[in-house]
Short mmCIF file of C-alpha atoms in Angstrom, two decimals:
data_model
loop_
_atom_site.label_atom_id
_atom_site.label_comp_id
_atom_site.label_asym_id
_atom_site.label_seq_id
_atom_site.Cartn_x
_atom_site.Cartn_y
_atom_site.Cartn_z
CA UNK A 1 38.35 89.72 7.36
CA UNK A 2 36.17 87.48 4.97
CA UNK A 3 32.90 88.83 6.60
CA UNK A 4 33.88 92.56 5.95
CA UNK A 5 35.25 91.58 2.56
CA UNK A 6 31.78 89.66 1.70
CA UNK A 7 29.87 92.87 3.01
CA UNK A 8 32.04 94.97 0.71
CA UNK A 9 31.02 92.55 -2.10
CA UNK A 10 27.18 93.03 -1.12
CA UNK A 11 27.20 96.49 -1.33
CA UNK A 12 29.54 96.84 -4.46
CA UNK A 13 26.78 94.19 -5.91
CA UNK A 14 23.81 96.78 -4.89
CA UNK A 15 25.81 99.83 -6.89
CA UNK A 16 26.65 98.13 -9.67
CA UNK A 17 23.29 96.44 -9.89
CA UNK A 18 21.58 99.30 -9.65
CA UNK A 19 19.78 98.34 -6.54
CA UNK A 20 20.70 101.56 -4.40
CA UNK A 21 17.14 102.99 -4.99
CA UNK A 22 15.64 99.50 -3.33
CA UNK A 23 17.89 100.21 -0.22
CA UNK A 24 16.56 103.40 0.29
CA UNK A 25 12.79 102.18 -0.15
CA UNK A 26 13.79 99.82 2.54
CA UNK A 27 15.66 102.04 4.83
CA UNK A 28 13.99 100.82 7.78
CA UNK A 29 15.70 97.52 7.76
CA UNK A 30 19.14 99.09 6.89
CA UNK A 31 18.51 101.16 9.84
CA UNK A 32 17.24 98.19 11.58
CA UNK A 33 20.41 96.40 11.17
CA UNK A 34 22.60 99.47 11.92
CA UNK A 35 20.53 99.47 15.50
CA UNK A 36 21.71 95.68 16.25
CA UNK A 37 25.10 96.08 15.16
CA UNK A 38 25.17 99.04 17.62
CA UNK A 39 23.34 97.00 20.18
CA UNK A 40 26.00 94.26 19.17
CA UNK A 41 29.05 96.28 19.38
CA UNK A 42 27.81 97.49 22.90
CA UNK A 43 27.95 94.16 24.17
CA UNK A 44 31.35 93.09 22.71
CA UNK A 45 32.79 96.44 24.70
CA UNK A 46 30.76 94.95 27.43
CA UNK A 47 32.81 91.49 27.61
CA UNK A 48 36.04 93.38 27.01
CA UNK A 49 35.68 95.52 29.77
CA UNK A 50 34.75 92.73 32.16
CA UNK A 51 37.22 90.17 30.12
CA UNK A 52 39.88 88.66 32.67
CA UNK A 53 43.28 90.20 32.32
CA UNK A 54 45.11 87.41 30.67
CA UNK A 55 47.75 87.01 28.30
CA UNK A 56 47.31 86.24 24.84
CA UNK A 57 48.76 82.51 25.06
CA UNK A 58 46.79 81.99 28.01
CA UNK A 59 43.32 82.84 26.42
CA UNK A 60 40.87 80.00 25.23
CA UNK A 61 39.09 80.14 21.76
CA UNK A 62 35.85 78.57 21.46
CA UNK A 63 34.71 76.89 18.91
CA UNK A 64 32.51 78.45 15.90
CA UNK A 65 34.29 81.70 17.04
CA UNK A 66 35.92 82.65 13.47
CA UNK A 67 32.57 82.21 12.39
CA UNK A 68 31.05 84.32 14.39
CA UNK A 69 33.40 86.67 14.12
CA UNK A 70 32.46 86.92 10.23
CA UNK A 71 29.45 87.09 10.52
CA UNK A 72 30.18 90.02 12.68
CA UNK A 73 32.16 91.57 10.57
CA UNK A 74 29.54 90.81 7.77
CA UNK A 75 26.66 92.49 9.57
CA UNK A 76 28.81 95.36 10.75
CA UNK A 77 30.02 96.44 6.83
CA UNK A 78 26.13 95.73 5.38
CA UNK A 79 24.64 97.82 8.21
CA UNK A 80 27.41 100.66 7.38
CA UNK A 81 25.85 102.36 4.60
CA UNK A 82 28.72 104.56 4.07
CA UNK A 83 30.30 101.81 1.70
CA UNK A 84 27.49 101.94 -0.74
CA UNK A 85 28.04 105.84 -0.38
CA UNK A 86 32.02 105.49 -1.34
CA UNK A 87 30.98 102.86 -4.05
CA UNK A 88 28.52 105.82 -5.28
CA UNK A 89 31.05 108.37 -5.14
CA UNK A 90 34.34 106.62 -6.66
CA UNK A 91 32.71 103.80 -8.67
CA UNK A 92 31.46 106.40 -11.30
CA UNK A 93 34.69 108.22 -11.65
CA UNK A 94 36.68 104.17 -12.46
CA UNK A 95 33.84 103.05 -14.93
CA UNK A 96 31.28 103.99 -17.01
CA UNK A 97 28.75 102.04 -15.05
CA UNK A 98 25.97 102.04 -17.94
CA UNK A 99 28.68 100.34 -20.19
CA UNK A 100 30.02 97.97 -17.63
CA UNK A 101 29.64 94.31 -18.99
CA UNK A 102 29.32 91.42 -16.41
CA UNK A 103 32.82 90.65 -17.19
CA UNK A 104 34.09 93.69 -16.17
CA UNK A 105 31.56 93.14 -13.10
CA UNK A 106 33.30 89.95 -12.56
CA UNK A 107 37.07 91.26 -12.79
CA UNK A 108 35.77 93.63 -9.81
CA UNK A 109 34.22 90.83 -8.09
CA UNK A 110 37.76 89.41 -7.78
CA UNK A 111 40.36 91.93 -7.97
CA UNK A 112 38.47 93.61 -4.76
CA UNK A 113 38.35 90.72 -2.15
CA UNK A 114 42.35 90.05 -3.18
CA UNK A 115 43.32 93.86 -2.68
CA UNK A 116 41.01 93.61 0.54
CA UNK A 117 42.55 90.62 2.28
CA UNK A 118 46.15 92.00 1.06
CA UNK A 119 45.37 95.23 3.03
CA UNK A 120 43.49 93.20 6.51
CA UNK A 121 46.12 90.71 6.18
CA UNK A 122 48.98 93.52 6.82
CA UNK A 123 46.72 94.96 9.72
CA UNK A 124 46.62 91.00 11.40
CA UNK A 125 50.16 91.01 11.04
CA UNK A 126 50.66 93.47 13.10
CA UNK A 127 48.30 92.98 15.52
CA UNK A 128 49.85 89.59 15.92
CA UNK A 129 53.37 91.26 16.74
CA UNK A 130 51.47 93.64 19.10
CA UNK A 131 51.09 90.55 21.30
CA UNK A 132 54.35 90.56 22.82
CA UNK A 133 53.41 93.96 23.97
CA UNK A 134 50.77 93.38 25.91
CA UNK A 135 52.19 89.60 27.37
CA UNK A 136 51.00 90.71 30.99
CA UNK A 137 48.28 90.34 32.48
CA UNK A 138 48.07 94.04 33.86
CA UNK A 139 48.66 95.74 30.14
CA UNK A 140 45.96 93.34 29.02
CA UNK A 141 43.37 94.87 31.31
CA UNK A 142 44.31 98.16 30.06
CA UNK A 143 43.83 97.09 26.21
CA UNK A 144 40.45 95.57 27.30
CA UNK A 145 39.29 98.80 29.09
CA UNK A 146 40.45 100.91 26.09
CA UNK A 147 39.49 99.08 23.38
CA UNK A 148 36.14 98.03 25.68
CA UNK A 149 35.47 101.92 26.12
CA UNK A 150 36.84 102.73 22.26
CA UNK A 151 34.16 99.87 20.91
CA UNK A 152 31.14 101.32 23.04
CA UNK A 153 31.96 104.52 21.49
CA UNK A 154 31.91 103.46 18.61
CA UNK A 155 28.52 101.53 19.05
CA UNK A 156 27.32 105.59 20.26
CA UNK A 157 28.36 106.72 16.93
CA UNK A 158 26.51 104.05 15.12
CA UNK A 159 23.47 104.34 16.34
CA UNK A 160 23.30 108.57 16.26
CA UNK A 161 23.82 108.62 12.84
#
């Protein structure tokens, strides 16, 4: 949640900032970036599809893993340009953006990462409750398959467009 949240920030910074026109001079590395998230997000459906079909509670974190896990979810907002693109499109209807002090700026800064983590936090809730859904070990290797299969599509997506 905090690395899509600090992606959303990065690209609200670039529209407010006015940097949109340097991300399209340097499309190359935005595309870059879009090419290893897809390469990225083809090996995480790799490892769920060959994950072992355990239960939740049996399942061993490692450690650094949250971490990872944000900076996943970091790279995979900044190398989605289609935030700056909704940023473009309902920013300008909110604000007058040539008017917009840095305290205004600010307000933004904070009201959006609280509305954010209200809305993820509602979607981990209820993933965590899915849990006792998939307690066996045989509906676990069906979530990994579909969400495996679901996540390299996904990763197709990415990179054709």
């Amino acid at each position: 949640i905090l690395g899509i949240v600090l992606g959303d920030l990065f690209w609200f910074g670039l529209v407010v900032s006015g940097l949109t026109v340097i991300a399209h001079n340097f499309y190359i590395i935005f595309a870059i970036i879009k090419y290893v998230g897809a390469a990225y997000l083809l090996f995480l459906a790799w490892k769920l599809w060959r994950a072992p079909a355990t239960s939740p509670e049996e399942q061993n974190y490692a450690r650094g893993e949250g971490f990872r896990l944000g900076v996943a979810g970091f790279s995979m907002t900044v190398g989605n340009p289609k935030t700056m693109i909704f940023f473009l499109a309902i920013l300008p209807q909110l604000v007058v953006l040539e008017e917009m002090h840095w305290t205004a700026i600010a307000e933004l800064c904070v009201l959006m990462p609280v509305i954010l983590f209200a809305v993820m936090m509602v979607y981990a809730v209820l993933a965590a409750k899915a849990r006792a859904f998939i307690s066996s070990p045989k509906q676990m290797k069906i979530v990994n398959r579909t969400t495996g299969g679901v996540m390299a599509g996904v990763a197709v997506a990415v990179a054709t467009r």
